[in-house]
Tab-separated table of C-alpha atoms in Angstrom:
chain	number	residue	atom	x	y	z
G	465	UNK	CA	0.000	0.000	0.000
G	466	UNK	CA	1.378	3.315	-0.344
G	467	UNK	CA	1.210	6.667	2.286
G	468	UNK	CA	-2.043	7.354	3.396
G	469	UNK	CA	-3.179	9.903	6.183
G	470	UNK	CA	-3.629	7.135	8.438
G	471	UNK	CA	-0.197	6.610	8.551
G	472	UNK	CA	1.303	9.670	9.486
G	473	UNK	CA	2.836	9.988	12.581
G	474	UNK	CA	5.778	11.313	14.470
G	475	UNK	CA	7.387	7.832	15.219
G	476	UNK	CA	8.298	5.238	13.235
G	477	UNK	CA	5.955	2.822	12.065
G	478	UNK	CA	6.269	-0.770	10.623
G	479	UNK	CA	4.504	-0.621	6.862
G	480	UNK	CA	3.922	-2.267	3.595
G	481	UNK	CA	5.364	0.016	1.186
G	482	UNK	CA	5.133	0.616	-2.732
G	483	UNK	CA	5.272	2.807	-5.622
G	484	UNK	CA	2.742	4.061	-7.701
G	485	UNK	CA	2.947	0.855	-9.847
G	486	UNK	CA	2.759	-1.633	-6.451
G	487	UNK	CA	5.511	-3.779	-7.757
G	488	UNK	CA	7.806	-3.796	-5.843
G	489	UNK	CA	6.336	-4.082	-2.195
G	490	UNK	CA	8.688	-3.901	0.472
G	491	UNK	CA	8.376	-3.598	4.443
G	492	UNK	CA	9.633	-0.226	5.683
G	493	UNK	CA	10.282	2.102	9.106
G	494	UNK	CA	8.177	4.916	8.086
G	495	UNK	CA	9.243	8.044	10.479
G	496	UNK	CA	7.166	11.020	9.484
G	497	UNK	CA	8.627	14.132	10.898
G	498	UNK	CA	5.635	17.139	11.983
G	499	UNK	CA	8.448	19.968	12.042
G	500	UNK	CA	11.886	20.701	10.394
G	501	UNK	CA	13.333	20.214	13.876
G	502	UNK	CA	12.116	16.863	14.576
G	503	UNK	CA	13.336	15.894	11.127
G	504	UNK	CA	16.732	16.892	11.647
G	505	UNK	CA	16.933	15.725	15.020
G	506	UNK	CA	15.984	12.233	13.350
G	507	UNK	CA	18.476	12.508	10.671
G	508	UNK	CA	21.344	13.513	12.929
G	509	UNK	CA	21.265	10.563	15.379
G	510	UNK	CA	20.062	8.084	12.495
G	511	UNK	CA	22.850	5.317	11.797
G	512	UNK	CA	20.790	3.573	9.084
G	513	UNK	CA	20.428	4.535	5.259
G	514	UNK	CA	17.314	6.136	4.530
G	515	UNK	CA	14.956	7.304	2.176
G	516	UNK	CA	12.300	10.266	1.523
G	517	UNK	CA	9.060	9.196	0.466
G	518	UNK	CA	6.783	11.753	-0.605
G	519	UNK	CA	3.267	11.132	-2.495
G	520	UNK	CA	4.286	7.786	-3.750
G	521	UNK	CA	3.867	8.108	-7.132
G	522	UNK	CA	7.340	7.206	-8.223
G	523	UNK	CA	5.875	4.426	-9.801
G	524	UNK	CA	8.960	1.676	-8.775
G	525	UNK	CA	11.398	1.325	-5.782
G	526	UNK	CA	13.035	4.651	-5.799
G	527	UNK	CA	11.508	5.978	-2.737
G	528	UNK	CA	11.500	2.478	-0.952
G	529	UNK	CA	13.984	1.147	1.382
G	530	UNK	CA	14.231	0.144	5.144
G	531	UNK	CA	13.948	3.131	6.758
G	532	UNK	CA	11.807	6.024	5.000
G	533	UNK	CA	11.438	9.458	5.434
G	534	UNK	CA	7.890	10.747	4.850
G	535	UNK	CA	7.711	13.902	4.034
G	536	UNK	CA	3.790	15.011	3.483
G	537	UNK	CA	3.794	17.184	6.932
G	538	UNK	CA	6.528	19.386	5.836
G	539	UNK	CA	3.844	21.133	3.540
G	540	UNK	CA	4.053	25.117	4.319
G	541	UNK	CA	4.426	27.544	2.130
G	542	UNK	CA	6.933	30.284	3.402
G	543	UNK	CA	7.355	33.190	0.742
G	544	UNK	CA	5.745	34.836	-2.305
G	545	UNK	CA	6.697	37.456	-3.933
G	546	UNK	CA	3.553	38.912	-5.642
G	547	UNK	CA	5.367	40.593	-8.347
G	548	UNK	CA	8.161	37.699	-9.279
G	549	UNK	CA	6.221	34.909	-8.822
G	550	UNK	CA	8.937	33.022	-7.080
G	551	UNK	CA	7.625	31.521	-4.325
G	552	UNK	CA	9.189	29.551	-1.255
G	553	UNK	CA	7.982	26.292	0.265
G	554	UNK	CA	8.803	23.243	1.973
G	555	UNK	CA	9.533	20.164	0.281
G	556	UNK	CA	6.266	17.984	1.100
G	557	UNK	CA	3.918	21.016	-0.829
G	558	UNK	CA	2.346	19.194	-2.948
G	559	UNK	CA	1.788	20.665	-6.519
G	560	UNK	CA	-2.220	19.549	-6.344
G	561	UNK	CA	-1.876	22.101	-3.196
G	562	UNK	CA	-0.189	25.078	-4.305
G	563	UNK	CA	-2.080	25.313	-7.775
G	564	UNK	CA	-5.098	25.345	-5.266
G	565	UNK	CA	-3.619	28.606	-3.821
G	566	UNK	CA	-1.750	30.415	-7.189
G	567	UNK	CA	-3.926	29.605	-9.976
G	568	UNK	CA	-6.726	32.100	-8.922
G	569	UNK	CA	-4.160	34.432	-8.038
G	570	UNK	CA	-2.917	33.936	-12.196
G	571	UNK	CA	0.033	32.018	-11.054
G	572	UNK	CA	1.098	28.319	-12.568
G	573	UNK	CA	3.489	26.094	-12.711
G	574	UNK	CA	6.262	26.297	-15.626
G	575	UNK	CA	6.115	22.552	-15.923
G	576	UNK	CA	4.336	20.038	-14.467
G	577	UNK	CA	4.225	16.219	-15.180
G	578	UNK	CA	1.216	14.061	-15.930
G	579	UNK	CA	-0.063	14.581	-12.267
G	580	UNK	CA	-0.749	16.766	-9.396
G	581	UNK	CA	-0.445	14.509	-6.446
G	582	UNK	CA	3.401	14.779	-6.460
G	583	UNK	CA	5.545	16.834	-3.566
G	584	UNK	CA	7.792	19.594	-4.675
G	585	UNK	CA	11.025	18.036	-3.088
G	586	UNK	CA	9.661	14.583	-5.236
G	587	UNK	CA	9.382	16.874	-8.426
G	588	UNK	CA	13.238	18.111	-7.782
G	589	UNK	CA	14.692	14.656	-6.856
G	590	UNK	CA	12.636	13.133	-9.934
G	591	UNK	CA	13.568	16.215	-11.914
G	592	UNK	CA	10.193	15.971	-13.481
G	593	UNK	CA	9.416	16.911	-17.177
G	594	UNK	CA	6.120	17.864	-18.927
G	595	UNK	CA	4.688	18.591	-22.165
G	596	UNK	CA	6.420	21.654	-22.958
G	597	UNK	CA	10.505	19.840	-22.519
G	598	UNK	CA	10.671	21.297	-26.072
G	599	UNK	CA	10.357	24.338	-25.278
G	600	UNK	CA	10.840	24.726	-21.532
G	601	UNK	CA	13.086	21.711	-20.008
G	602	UNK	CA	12.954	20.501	-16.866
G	603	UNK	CA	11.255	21.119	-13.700
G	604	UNK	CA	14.952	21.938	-11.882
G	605	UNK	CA	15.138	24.941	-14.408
G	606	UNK	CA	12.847	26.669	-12.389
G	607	UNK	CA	14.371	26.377	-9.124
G	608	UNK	CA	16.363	29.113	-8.241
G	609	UNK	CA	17.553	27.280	-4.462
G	610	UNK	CA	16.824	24.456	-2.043
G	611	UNK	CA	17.989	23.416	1.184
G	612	UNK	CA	19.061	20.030	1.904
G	613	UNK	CA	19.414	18.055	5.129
G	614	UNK	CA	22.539	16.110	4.734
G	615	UNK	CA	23.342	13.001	6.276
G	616	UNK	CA	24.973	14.555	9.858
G	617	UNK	CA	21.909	16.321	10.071
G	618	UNK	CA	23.358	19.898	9.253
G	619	UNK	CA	21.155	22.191	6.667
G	620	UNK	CA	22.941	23.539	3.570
G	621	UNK	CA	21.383	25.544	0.946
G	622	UNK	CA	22.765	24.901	-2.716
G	623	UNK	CA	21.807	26.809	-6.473
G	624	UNK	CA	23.374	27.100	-9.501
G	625	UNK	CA	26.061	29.608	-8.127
G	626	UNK	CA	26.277	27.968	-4.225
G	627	UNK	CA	27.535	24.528	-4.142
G	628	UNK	CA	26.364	24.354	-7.657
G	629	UNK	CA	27.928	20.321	-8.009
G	630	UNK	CA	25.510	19.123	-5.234
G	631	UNK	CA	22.337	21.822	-6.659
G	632	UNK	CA	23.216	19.155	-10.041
G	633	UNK	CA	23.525	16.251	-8.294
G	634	UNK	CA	20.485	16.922	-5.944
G	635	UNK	CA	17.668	17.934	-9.240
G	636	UNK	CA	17.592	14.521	-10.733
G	637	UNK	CA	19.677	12.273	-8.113
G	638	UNK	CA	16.581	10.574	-7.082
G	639	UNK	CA	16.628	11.482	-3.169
G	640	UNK	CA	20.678	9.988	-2.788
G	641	UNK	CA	22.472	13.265	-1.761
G	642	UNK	CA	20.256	14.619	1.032
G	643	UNK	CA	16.618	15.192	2.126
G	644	UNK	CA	15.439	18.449	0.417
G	645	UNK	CA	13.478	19.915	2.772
G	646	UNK	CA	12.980	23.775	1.237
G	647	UNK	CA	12.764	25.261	-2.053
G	648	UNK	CA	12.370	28.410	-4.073
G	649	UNK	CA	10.596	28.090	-7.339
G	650	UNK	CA	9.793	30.472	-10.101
G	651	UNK	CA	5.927	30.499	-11.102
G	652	UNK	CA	4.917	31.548	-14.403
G	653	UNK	CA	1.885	33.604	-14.853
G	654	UNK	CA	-0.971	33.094	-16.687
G	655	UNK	CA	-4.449	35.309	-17.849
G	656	UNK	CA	-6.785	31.831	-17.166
G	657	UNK	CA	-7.225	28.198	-15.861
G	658	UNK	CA	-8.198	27.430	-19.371
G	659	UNK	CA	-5.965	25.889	-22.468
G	660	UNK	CA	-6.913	25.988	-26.012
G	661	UNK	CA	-6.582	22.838	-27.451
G	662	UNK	CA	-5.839	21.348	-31.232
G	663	UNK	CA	-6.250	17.731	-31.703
G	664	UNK	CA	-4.463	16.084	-34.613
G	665	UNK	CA	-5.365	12.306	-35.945
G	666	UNK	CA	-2.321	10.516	-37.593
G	667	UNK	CA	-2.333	7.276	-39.521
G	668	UNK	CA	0.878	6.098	-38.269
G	669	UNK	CA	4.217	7.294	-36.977
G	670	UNK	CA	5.199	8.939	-39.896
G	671	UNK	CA	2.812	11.126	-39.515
G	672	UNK	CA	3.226	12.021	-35.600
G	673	UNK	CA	6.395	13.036	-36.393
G	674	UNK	CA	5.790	14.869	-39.207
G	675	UNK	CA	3.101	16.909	-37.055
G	676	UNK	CA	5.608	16.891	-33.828
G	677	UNK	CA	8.078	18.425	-36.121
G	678	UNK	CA	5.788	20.996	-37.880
G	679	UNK	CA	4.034	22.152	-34.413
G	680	UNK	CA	7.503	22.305	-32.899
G	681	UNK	CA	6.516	25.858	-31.589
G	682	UNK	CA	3.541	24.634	-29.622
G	683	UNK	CA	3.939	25.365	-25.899
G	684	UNK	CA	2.246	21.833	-25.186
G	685	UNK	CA	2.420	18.604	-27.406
G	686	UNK	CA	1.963	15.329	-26.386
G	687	UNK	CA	0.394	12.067	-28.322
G	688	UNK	CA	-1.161	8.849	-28.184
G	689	UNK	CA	0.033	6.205	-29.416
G	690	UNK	CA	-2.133	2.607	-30.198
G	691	UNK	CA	0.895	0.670	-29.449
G	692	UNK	CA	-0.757	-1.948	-31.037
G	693	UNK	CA	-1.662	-0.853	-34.352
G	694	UNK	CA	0.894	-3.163	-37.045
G	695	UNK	CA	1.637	-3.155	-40.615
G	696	UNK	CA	0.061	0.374	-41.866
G	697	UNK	CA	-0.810	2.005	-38.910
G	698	UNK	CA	2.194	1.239	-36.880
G	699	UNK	CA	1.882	3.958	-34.507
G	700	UNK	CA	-1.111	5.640	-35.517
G	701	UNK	CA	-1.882	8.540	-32.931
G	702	UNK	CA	-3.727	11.741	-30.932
G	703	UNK	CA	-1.434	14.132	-31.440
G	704	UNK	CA	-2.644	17.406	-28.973
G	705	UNK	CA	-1.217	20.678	-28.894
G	706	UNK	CA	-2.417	23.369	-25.851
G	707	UNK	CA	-1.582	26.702	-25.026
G	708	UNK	CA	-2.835	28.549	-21.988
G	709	UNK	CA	-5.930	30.646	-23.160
G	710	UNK	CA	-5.089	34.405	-23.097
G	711	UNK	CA	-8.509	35.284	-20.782
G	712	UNK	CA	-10.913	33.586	-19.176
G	713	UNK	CA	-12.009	32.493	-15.631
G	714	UNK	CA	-8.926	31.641	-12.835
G	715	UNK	CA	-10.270	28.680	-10.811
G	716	UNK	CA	-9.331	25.096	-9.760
G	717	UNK	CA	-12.290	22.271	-10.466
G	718	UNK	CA	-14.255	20.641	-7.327
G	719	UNK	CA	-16.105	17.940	-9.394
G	720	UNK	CA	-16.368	14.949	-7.561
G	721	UNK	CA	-13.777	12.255	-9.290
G	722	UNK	CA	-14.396	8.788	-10.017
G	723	UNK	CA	-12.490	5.925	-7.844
G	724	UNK	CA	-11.144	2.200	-8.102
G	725	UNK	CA	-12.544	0.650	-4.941
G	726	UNK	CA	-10.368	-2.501	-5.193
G	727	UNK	CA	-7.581	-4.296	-7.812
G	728	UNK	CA	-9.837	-5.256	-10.869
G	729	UNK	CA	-9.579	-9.075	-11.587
G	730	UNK	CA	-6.758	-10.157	-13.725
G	731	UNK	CA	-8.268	-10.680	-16.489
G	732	UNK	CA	-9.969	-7.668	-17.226
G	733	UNK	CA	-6.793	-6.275	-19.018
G	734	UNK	CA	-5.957	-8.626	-22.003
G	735	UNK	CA	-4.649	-8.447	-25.401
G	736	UNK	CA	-8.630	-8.027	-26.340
G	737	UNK	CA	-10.074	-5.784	-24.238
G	738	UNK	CA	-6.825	-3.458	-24.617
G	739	UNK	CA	-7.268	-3.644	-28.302
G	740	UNK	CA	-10.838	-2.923	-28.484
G	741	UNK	CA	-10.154	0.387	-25.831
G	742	UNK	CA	-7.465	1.004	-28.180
G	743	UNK	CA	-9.223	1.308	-31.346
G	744	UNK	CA	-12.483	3.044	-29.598
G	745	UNK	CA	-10.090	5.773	-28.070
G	746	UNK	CA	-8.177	6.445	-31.854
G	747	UNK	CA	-11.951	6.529	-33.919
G	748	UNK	CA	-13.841	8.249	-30.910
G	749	UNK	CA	-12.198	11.400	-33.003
G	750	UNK	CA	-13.548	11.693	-36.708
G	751	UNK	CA	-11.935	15.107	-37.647
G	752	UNK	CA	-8.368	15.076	-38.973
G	753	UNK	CA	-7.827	18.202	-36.901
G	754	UNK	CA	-10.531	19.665	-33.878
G	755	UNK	CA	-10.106	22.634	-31.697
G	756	UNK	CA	-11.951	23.205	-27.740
G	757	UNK	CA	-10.985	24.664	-24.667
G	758	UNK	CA	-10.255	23.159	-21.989
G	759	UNK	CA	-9.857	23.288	-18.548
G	760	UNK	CA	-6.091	23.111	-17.141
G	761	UNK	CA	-6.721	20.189	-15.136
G	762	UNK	CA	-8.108	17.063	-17.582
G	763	UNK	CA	-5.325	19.246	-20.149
G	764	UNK	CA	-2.067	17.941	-17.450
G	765	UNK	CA	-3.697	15.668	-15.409
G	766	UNK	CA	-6.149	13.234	-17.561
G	767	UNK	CA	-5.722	10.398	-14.710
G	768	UNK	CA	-6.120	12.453	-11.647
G	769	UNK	CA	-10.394	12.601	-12.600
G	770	UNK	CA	-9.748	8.660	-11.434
G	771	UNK	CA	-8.695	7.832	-7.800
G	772	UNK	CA	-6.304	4.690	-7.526
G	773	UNK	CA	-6.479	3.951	-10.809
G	774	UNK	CA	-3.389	1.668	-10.348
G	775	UNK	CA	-5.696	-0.887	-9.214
G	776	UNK	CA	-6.638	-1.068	-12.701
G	777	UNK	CA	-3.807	-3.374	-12.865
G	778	UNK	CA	-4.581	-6.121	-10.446
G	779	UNK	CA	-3.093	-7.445	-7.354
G	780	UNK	CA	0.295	-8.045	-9.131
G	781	UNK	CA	0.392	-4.448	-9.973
G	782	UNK	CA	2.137	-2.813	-12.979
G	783	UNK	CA	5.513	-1.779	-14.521
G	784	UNK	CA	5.297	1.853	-16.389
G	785	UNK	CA	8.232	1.322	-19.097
G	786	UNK	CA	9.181	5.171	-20.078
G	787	UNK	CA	12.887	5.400	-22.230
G	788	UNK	CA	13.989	8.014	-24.626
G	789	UNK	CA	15.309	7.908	-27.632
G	790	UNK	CA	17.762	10.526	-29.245
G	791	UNK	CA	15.839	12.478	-32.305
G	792	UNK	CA	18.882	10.889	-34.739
G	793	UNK	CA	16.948	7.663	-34.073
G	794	UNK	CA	13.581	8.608	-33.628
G	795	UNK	CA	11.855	6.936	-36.631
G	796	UNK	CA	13.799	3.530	-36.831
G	797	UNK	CA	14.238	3.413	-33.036
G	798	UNK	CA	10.605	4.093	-32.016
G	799	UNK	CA	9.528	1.619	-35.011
G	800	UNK	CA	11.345	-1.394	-33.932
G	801	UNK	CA	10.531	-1.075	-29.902
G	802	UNK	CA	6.736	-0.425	-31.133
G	803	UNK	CA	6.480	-3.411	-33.663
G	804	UNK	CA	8.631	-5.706	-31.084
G	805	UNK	CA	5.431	-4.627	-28.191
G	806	UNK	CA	2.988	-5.358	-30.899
G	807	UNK	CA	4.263	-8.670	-31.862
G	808	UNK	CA	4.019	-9.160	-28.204
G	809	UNK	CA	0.305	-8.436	-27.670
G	810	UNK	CA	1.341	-7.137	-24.454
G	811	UNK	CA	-1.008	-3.800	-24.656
G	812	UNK	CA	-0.895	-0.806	-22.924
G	813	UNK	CA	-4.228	1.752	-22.205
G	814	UNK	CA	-1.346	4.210	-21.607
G	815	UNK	CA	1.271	4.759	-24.578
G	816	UNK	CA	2.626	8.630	-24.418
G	817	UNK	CA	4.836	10.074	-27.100
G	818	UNK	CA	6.637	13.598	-26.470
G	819	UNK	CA	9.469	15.576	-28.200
G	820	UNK	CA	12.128	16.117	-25.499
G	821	UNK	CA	14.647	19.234	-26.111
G	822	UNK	CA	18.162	19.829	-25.150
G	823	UNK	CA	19.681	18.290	-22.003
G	824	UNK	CA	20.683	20.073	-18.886
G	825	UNK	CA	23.285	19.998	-16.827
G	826	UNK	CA	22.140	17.570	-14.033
G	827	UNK	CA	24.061	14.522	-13.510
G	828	UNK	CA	21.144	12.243	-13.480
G	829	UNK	CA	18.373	13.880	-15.117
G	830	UNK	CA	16.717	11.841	-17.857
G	831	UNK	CA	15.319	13.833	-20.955
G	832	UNK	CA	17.836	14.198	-23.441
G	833	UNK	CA	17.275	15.846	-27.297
G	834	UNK	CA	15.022	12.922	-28.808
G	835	UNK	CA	11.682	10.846	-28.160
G	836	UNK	CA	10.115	9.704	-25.093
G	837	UNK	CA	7.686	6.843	-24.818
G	838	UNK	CA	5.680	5.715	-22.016
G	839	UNK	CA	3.897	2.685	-21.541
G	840	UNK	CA	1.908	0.559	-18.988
G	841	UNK	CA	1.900	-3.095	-19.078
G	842	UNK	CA	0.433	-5.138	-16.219
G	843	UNK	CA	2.739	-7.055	-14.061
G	844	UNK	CA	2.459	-10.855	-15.994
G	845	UNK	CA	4.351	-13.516	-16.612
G	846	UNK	CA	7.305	-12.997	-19.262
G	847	UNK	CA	6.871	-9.478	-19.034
G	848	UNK	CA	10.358	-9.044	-17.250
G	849	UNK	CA	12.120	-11.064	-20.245
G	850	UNK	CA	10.354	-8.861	-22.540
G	851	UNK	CA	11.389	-5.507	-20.700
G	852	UNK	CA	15.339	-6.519	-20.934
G	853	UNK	CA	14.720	-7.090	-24.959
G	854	UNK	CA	13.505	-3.563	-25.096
G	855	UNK	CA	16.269	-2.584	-22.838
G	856	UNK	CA	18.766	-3.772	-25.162
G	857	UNK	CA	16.919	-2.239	-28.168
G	858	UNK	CA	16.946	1.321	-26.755
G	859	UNK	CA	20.450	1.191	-25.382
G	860	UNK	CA	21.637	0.230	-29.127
G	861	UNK	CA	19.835	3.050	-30.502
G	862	UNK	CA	21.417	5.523	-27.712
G	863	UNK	CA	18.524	6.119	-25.079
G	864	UNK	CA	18.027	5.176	-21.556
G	865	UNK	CA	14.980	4.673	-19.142
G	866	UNK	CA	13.400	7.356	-16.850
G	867	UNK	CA	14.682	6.238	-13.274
G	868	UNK	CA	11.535	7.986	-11.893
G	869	UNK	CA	9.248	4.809	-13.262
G	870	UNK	CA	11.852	2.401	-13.172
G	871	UNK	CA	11.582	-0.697	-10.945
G	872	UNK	CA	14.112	-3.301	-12.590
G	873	UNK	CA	16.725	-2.429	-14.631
G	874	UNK	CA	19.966	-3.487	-14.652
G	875	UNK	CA	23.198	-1.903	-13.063
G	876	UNK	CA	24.524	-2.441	-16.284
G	877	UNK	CA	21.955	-1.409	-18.228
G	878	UNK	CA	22.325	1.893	-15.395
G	879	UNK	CA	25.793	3.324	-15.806
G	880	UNK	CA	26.335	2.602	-19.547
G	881	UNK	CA	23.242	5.062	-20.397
G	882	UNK	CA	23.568	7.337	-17.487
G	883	UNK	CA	27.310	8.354	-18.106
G	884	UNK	CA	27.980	10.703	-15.470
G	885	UNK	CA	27.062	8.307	-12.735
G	886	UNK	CA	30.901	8.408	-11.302
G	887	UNK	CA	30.660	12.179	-10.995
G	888	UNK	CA	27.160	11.773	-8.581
G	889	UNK	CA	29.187	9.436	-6.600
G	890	UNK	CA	31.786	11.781	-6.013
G	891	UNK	CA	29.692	14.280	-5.347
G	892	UNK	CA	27.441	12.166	-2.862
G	893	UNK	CA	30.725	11.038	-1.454
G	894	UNK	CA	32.086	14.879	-0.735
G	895	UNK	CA	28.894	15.566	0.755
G	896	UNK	CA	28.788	12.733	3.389
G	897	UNK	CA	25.696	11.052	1.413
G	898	UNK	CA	26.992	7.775	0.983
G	899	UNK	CA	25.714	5.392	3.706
G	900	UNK	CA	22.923	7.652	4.624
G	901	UNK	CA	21.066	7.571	1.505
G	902	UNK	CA	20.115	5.076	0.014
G	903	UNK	CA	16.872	2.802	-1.825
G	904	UNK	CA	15.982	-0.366	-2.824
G	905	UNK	CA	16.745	1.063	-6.517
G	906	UNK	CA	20.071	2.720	-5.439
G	907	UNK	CA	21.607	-0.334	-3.887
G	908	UNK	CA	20.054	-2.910	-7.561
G	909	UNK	CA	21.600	-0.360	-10.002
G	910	UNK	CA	24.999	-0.033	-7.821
G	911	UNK	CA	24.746	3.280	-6.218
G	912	UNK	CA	26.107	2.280	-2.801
């Protein structure tokens, strides 16, 4: 089970832990701190590795381990400045919770991933991306500080001109130098909640990138994919395209959402019924291109409107698969890892395609110039063989997998697509990290 309010407490507690994707579970200490003080307090007289667990919905075992960290009562905000926008908070804020408070007031986030119920200090350690990478990076290039609780306990604040190795090491490193426990963040503003949204039907994948490439000057663009379309319509897509509507009404939705009430029986998701959702969802739009306006909020977050939908998935859970692809290689490299899923019949509801822009500077973080693809495939047997063939596939073409959603990879796998791993272990090293960081997807790829 993951975090629940039930479970918060100021000692340590005994539970059954997961990600997001419930595979892997694992029994952990859960100590949730109610103050900064008792948190570093904890983390000074500590002897065990440790790490922090926000919302949960890293969707593997990057947040899992022994001893855990929650961090949901650190969740103040401390500063705003009105005219800026930069605003100061503590790590367990959670970005559902502070676009509650800024986007009446016309302020938003300058990137957000494909949910809301994630903490800010999880959105820095994951170094979270969003529709607009092509245009706007990552999450981490709108943090202008944050303060980290290091292993003795001590605070140190770190940015791109203080301690700048450890700011790099810290946006992307996954929780493994420290406990971020502040940070200041640069809002950007906007006229209404609304977007404006073009929706663009392509055969095949030919034609999504075609349309990627043509729209590159959207703000927003994300599609989806029927990743198991063959032959002719290999690929065959949603493509949609937003930009925040330039006036309108400044307001968060209260609809009542829709909820999972218990893991769905196994065989409810099968090559079938994933086929036939798959081909509804594509012909469900008739137009080659449509235009509405939307609200922000079924725009960012289409899977919030459904509480727990992981239980979707079943008892066993599921394994969200998300790699990247450098743009070089997009067309033969997406084309052979889609027709290998296809031939498969392994389905997914959930198949994502984005345009990633350039790199930044953090040692871990995972978009690089190229093609992302995400995909869900319940937790079934041979699913783990088929996983390491894709592996291999996107690690010839030059990509590597999101450690953010990743719950088995290989060390190997690990430091030949993630080059500058020996530099994060020198700088967790200088900063007394190693030993008191650590996760049950730290110590599997090597980072010890």
């Amino acid at each position: 089970m993951s975090l629940s309010k039930q479970t918060r407490q100021s000692t340590a507690m005994l539970t059954r832990l997961s990600g997001w994707g419930r595979y892997p579970q694992y029994q952990s200490n859960i100590f949730t701190p109610i103050s900064l003080t008792t948190c570093q307090s904890h983390l000074a007289t500590h002897t065990m590795p440790l790490i922090a667990h926000g919302m949960g919905r890293s969707y593997g075992d990057s947040a899992l381990a022994e001893y855990v960290i929650n961090t949901q009562e650190l969740d103040c905000l401390l500063d705003f400045d009105t005219h800026s926008g930069q605003l100061t908070c503590h790590a367990g804020v959670s970005l559902a919770a502070l676009l509650a408070v800024f986007v009446p007031k016309g302020w938003f986030l300058p990137v957000t991933p494909g949910t809301q119920f994630v903490s800010i200090g999880g959105a820095i350690a994951s170094d979270v991306h969003g529709k607009n990478h092509h245009q706007h990076g990552c999450f981490s290039e709108y943090i202008v500080s944050l303060e980290l609780l290091l292993g003795d306990g001590s605070r140190l604040r770190c940015s791109r001109s203080e301690h700048p190795e450890l700011f790099h090491a810290t946006c992307g490193g996954m929780g493994l130098t420290g406990l971020i426990i502040n940070a200041t963040l640069q809002l950007t503003a906007i006229h209404s909640a609304y977007i404006n949204q073009i929706t663009y039907k392509a055969a095949n994948l030919e034609e999504v990138l075609a349309l990627f490439a043509e729209h590159h000057a959207a703000t927003y663009s994300v599609a989806w994919i029927d990743c198991l379309a063959n032959n002719e319509a290999l690929g065959r897509s949603l493509l949609m395209l937003g930009e925040h509507a330039p006036e309108g009404e400044l307001h968060t939705r209260h609809r009542s959402k829709l909820s999972i009430p218990m893991e769905m029986p196994k065989q409810l998701l099968n090559h079938y019924s994933i086929r036939a959702f798959n081909t509804f969802y594509y012909q469900r739009i008739r137009q080659q291109q449509s235009t509405q306006c939307i609200h922000y909020e079924p725009f960012f977050y289409p899977l919030d409107g459904i509480l727990h939908w992981n239980r979707l998935y079943g008892r066993n859970g599921f394994i969200q698969y998300q790699f990247v692809i450098p743009q070089a290689a997009g067309m033969e490299g997406l084309r052979t890892i889609l027709k290998r899923i296809a031939r498969s019949g392994r389905g997914s509801f959930l198949a994502v395609l984005k345009a990633f822009g350039k790199a930044n500077a953090n040692l871990l973080s995972f978009p690089i110039e190229g093609y992302t693809l995400a995909l869900d495939f319940k937790l079934a047997p041979g699913l783990l063989e088929l996983l390491h063939e894709l592996d291999a596939m996107v690690l010839d073409f030059g990509g590597r997998l999101y450690l953010a959603k990743d719950a088995r990879m290989h060390e190997t796998t690990f430091k030949r697509s993630y080059p500058q791993w020996e530099r994060f272990q020198a700088v967790r090293e200088q900063y007394g990290a190693i030993g008191h960081f650590a996760s049950l997807q730290s110590q599997r790829l090597g980072l010890n």
